[in-house]
Amino acid sequence: MAGKRKNNPAGSTNSYRGDVLRVLGALKVATADQIQRIGAPHLTFRHADKPTPSKQKQARTASHTGALSDMRKHGLSENGGSTETGDSLRNLTFKGLQAASYELQRPVTEMGSTARGAGSSGASHPMAVNETVIALLRPKPNMTKLADDPPHVQAAAQAALDGPGGIGTIASFWTEVPLPATGTWNAPGKGGAQADLVLIAPQDQVPLLFIEVDNCHETPEELADKLEKYARFFRRKVKDTDGKERPMWRNPLDGAGRPVRGCAAPARATGVQPCR
């Protein structure tokens, strides 16, 4: 026990460090609050009886905050500024992204950048993207983790569990994915779109979905231009491994025939949600 405490002085467990790696590996930058709501939603109900919202947040995020502290000690995570409401932003280092690739079962080449500096201006857009992910996931509490909690806590958690289900898991999402109108998946050229979110959840009958999240900072003309970039991408055709041309979005392979950018399975349908 002493050795474990020395290695992880904040007392974090493998489970909570795994939550951090999976969430930040997919979203790149997030708050401890968002990490907890995705990775361990049962904690939200366990601490709902705290006297103020700030004390509730402090209690339910304590385990993941400890995990982030230990991971920072090991060079896996960083503090990356703060949101407009004062919440600390966290991101992974390159070493952390390598660890996250194992948790998400993605090649390191698909992990993207470390998002360092994303919090210098409050990260309002990444935060909106993260909240969109949470709304789509509808994370469900694990009732076995609340077996010893009071009946009113279990009842509130059960009500959430019985509510509408979400789509996919955190491993179903990729953020800031270039959709090349020219160039390749690994080296996209100019003139292409960049999807805020890509969702692939065949287990929920969602083979491929592109999602745009707008903070109302773009003009109608800019939004129309973005949709035209999507259209250019959908019209583009490339040669498949059998030498036949197919739409690029149905053939998400790099030059060596390997799946890239999270589009590992051939998709039969797409959806584009325009910004609003």
Coordinates of C-alpha atoms in Angstrom, one line a residue:
M1 CA 0.0 0.0 0.0
A2 CA 2.8 2.4 0.8
G3 CA 4.3 1.8 -2.6
K4 CA 1.0 2.5 -4.3
R5 CA 0.6 5.7 -2.3
K6 CA 4.1 6.8 -3.3
N7 CA 3.4 6.2 -7.0
N8 CA 0.0 7.9 -6.8
P9 CA 0.1 10.3 -3.9
A10 CA -3.5 11.5 -4.6
G11 CA -4.7 8.0 -4.0
S12 CA -6.2 7.5 -7.4
T13 CA -7.3 4.1 -8.7
N14 CA -6.7 2.4 -12.1
S15 CA -10.5 2.8 -12.8
Y16 CA -10.5 6.6 -12.4
R17 CA -7.3 7.1 -14.3
G18 CA -8.8 5.0 -17.1
D19 CA -11.8 7.3 -17.1
V20 CA -9.5 10.3 -17.6
L21 CA -7.6 8.6 -20.4
R22 CA -10.7 7.5 -22.3
V23 CA -12.5 10.9 -22.0
L24 CA -9.5 13.1 -22.8
G25 CA -8.3 10.7 -25.5
A26 CA -11.6 11.2 -27.3
L27 CA -12.4 14.9 -26.4
K28 CA -8.9 16.2 -26.0
V29 CA -9.8 18.9 -23.5
A30 CA -12.4 18.7 -20.7
T31 CA -13.1 19.6 -17.1
A32 CA -13.1 17.2 -14.2
D33 CA -16.8 17.7 -14.0
Q34 CA -17.3 16.5 -17.6
I35 CA -14.9 13.6 -17.1
Q36 CA -16.9 12.5 -14.0
R37 CA -20.3 12.8 -15.7
I38 CA -19.1 10.6 -18.6
G39 CA -16.8 8.1 -16.7
A40 CA -18.6 7.7 -13.4
P41 CA -22.1 9.0 -13.5
H42 CA -23.2 7.2 -10.4
L43 CA -21.1 9.8 -8.4
T44 CA -23.6 12.5 -9.4
F45 CA -26.3 10.8 -7.3
R46 CA -24.2 9.9 -4.4
H47 CA -23.3 13.5 -3.6
A48 CA -26.6 15.2 -4.5
D49 CA -27.3 15.9 -0.8
K50 CA -24.4 18.2 -0.3
P51 CA -25.6 21.7 0.8
T52 CA -24.5 23.8 -2.2
P53 CA -23.9 23.1 -5.9
S54 CA -20.2 23.9 -5.5
K55 CA -19.8 21.4 -2.7
Q56 CA -21.7 18.8 -4.7
K57 CA -19.3 19.3 -7.6
Q58 CA -16.3 19.2 -5.4
A59 CA -17.4 15.9 -3.8
R60 CA -18.4 14.1 -7.0
T61 CA -15.3 15.2 -8.9
A62 CA -12.8 14.5 -6.1
S63 CA -11.8 11.0 -7.4
H64 CA -11.2 12.2 -10.9
T65 CA -9.4 15.3 -9.7
G66 CA -7.1 13.0 -7.7
A67 CA -6.5 10.9 -10.8
L68 CA -5.6 14.0 -12.8
S69 CA -3.2 15.0 -10.1
D70 CA -1.4 11.7 -10.1
M71 CA -1.4 11.6 -13.9
R72 CA 0.1 15.0 -14.0
K73 CA 2.9 13.8 -11.7
H74 CA 3.6 11.0 -14.2
G75 CA 3.6 13.3 -17.2
L76 CA 0.4 12.1 -18.6
S77 CA -1.9 15.1 -18.2
E78 CA -1.7 18.9 -17.9
N79 CA -3.7 21.8 -16.6
G80 CA -4.7 23.7 -19.7
G81 CA -6.2 27.0 -18.5
S82 CA -9.8 27.5 -17.4
T83 CA -13.3 27.9 -18.7
E84 CA -15.2 31.1 -18.7
T85 CA -16.9 29.9 -15.4
G86 CA -13.6 29.2 -13.7
D87 CA -13.4 25.4 -14.1
S88 CA -9.9 24.0 -14.7
L89 CA -9.3 22.5 -18.1
R90 CA -7.3 19.4 -18.5
N91 CA -5.6 17.8 -21.5
L92 CA -3.3 14.9 -22.1
T93 CA 0.4 15.1 -23.0
F94 CA 1.7 13.2 -25.9
K95 CA 2.7 10.4 -23.4
G96 CA -0.9 10.6 -22.1
L97 CA -2.3 10.2 -25.7
Q98 CA -0.1 7.1 -26.1
A99 CA -1.7 5.6 -23.0
A100 CA -5.2 6.7 -24.1
S101 CA -4.7 4.9 -27.4
Y102 CA -4.6 1.6 -25.5
E103 CA -7.7 2.5 -23.5
L104 CA -9.6 3.5 -26.7
Q105 CA -8.1 0.7 -28.8
R106 CA -7.0 3.3 -31.5
P107 CA -3.6 3.6 -33.2
V108 CA -1.5 6.4 -31.8
T109 CA -1.6 7.9 -35.3
E110 CA -5.3 8.5 -34.8
M111 CA -5.1 10.2 -31.5
G112 CA -4.5 13.7 -32.8
S113 CA -2.9 16.6 -31.0
T114 CA -2.6 17.3 -27.2
A115 CA -4.9 20.3 -27.4
R116 CA -2.3 22.3 -25.5
G117 CA -3.3 26.0 -25.2
A118 CA -7.0 25.3 -26.0
G119 CA -8.0 26.9 -22.7
S120 CA -6.2 30.2 -23.3
S121 CA -9.5 31.8 -24.4
G122 CA -11.9 29.8 -22.2
A123 CA -12.5 26.9 -24.7
S124 CA -16.1 27.8 -25.2
H125 CA -16.4 25.8 -28.4
P126 CA -14.7 22.6 -27.0
M127 CA -17.0 22.8 -24.0
A128 CA -20.1 23.0 -26.2
V129 CA -18.8 20.0 -28.2
N130 CA -18.3 18.1 -24.9
E131 CA -21.8 18.9 -23.7
T132 CA -23.1 17.6 -27.1
V133 CA -21.3 14.4 -26.5
I134 CA -22.7 14.0 -23.0
A135 CA -26.2 14.8 -24.4
L136 CA -25.8 12.0 -27.0
L137 CA -24.3 9.5 -24.6
R138 CA -26.8 10.0 -21.8
P139 CA -24.4 8.3 -19.4
K140 CA -26.2 5.8 -17.1
P141 CA -25.3 5.2 -13.5
N142 CA -24.0 1.8 -12.4
M143 CA -26.5 0.7 -9.8
T144 CA -24.1 -1.9 -8.2
K145 CA -21.8 1.0 -7.2
L146 CA -24.8 2.5 -5.3
A147 CA -25.8 -0.7 -3.5
D148 CA -24.9 0.7 0.0
D149 CA -26.3 4.2 -0.6
P150 CA -29.5 5.5 1.0
P151 CA -32.8 4.6 -0.8
H152 CA -33.4 8.1 -2.0
V153 CA -30.1 8.1 -3.8
Q154 CA -30.8 4.7 -5.4
A155 CA -34.3 5.9 -6.5
A156 CA -32.9 9.0 -8.2
A157 CA -30.2 6.9 -10.0
Q158 CA -32.8 4.3 -11.0
A159 CA -34.9 7.0 -12.5
A160 CA -32.0 8.1 -14.7
L161 CA -31.2 4.5 -15.6
D162 CA -34.8 4.0 -16.7
G163 CA -34.8 7.1 -18.9
P164 CA -34.1 7.2 -22.7
G165 CA -30.9 5.5 -23.7
G166 CA -28.0 7.2 -25.4
I167 CA -25.9 6.5 -28.5
G168 CA -22.6 4.7 -28.4
T169 CA -19.8 5.0 -25.8
I170 CA -17.1 7.6 -25.3
A171 CA -14.9 5.4 -27.6
S172 CA -17.6 6.0 -30.4
F173 CA -16.6 9.7 -30.7
W174 CA -13.8 11.6 -32.5
T175 CA -13.4 15.4 -32.3
E176 CA -12.0 17.9 -34.9
V177 CA -11.7 15.4 -37.7
P178 CA -10.5 16.8 -41.1
L179 CA -12.7 15.6 -44.1
P180 CA -10.3 16.1 -47.0
A181 CA -11.7 17.6 -50.2
T182 CA -8.1 17.2 -51.5
G183 CA -5.1 15.3 -50.2
T184 CA -5.5 12.1 -48.1
W185 CA -7.0 11.2 -44.7
N186 CA -3.6 11.5 -43.1
A187 CA -2.5 14.6 -45.0
P188 CA -5.7 16.6 -45.9
G189 CA -5.3 19.4 -48.4
K190 CA -6.8 22.8 -48.3
G191 CA -10.5 23.5 -48.9
G192 CA -12.0 20.7 -46.8
A193 CA -14.3 20.7 -43.9
Q194 CA -13.4 19.8 -40.3
A195 CA -16.1 17.9 -38.4
D196 CA -16.6 19.0 -34.8
L197 CA -17.7 15.4 -34.0
V198 CA -17.7 12.1 -35.8
L199 CA -19.8 9.4 -34.2
I200 CA -19.6 5.8 -35.2
A201 CA -21.9 3.5 -33.2
P202 CA -23.0 0.5 -35.3
Q203 CA -24.3 -1.1 -32.2
D204 CA -26.9 1.6 -32.1
Q205 CA -27.6 1.6 -35.9
V206 CA -25.4 4.7 -36.4
P207 CA -22.7 3.7 -38.9
L208 CA -21.4 7.2 -39.4
L209 CA -22.6 10.7 -38.3
F210 CA -21.0 14.0 -38.7
I211 CA -22.0 16.7 -36.1
E212 CA -21.4 20.4 -36.2
V213 CA -21.7 22.4 -33.0
D214 CA -22.0 26.2 -33.3
N215 CA -21.8 28.9 -30.6
C216 CA -23.6 31.4 -32.9
H217 CA -20.3 33.0 -33.8
E218 CA -20.6 32.2 -37.5
T219 CA -22.6 34.1 -40.1
P220 CA -25.2 32.4 -42.4
E221 CA -22.7 32.8 -45.3
E222 CA -19.9 31.0 -43.3
L223 CA -22.3 28.2 -42.4
A224 CA -23.3 27.8 -46.1
D225 CA -19.7 27.7 -47.1
K226 CA -19.1 25.0 -44.5
L227 CA -22.0 22.9 -45.9
E228 CA -20.5 23.3 -49.3
K229 CA -17.2 21.9 -48.1
Y230 CA -19.1 18.9 -46.7
A231 CA -20.8 18.4 -50.1
R232 CA -17.4 18.5 -51.8
F233 CA -16.2 15.8 -49.5
F234 CA -19.2 13.6 -50.1
R235 CA -18.8 14.0 -53.9
R236 CA -15.1 13.0 -53.8
K237 CA -14.2 9.5 -55.1
V238 CA -11.0 7.5 -54.5
K239 CA -9.8 4.1 -55.6
D240 CA -10.5 1.3 -53.1
T241 CA -8.1 -1.6 -52.5
D242 CA -9.8 -3.5 -55.4
G243 CA -9.0 -0.7 -57.8
K244 CA -12.6 0.5 -58.1
E245 CA -13.6 4.1 -57.4
R246 CA -15.9 4.6 -54.5
P247 CA -17.0 7.7 -52.5
M248 CA -14.2 8.6 -50.1
W249 CA -16.5 8.6 -47.1
R250 CA -17.2 4.9 -47.8
N251 CA -13.5 4.2 -48.1
P252 CA -11.8 5.6 -45.0
L253 CA -8.4 4.1 -45.8
D254 CA -4.9 5.6 -46.0
G255 CA -2.5 4.9 -48.8
A256 CA -1.5 1.5 -47.1
G257 CA -5.0 0.3 -46.9
R258 CA -5.3 0.9 -43.1
P259 CA -8.4 2.4 -41.4
V260 CA -7.7 6.0 -40.3
R261 CA -9.4 8.8 -38.5
G262 CA -11.8 6.7 -36.6
C263 CA -13.8 5.6 -39.6
A264 CA -12.8 2.0 -39.3
A265 CA -15.9 0.3 -40.7
P266 CA -17.5 0.9 -44.1
A267 CA -20.6 3.2 -43.6
R268 CA -23.9 2.8 -45.3
A269 CA -25.4 6.1 -44.2
T270 CA -24.3 9.5 -43.1
G271 CA -26.0 12.4 -41.4
V272 CA -24.9 16.0 -41.5
Q273 CA -26.3 18.3 -38.8
P274 CA -25.9 21.9 -39.9
C275 CA -24.9 24.5 -37.3
R276 CA -27.7 26.5 -35.7

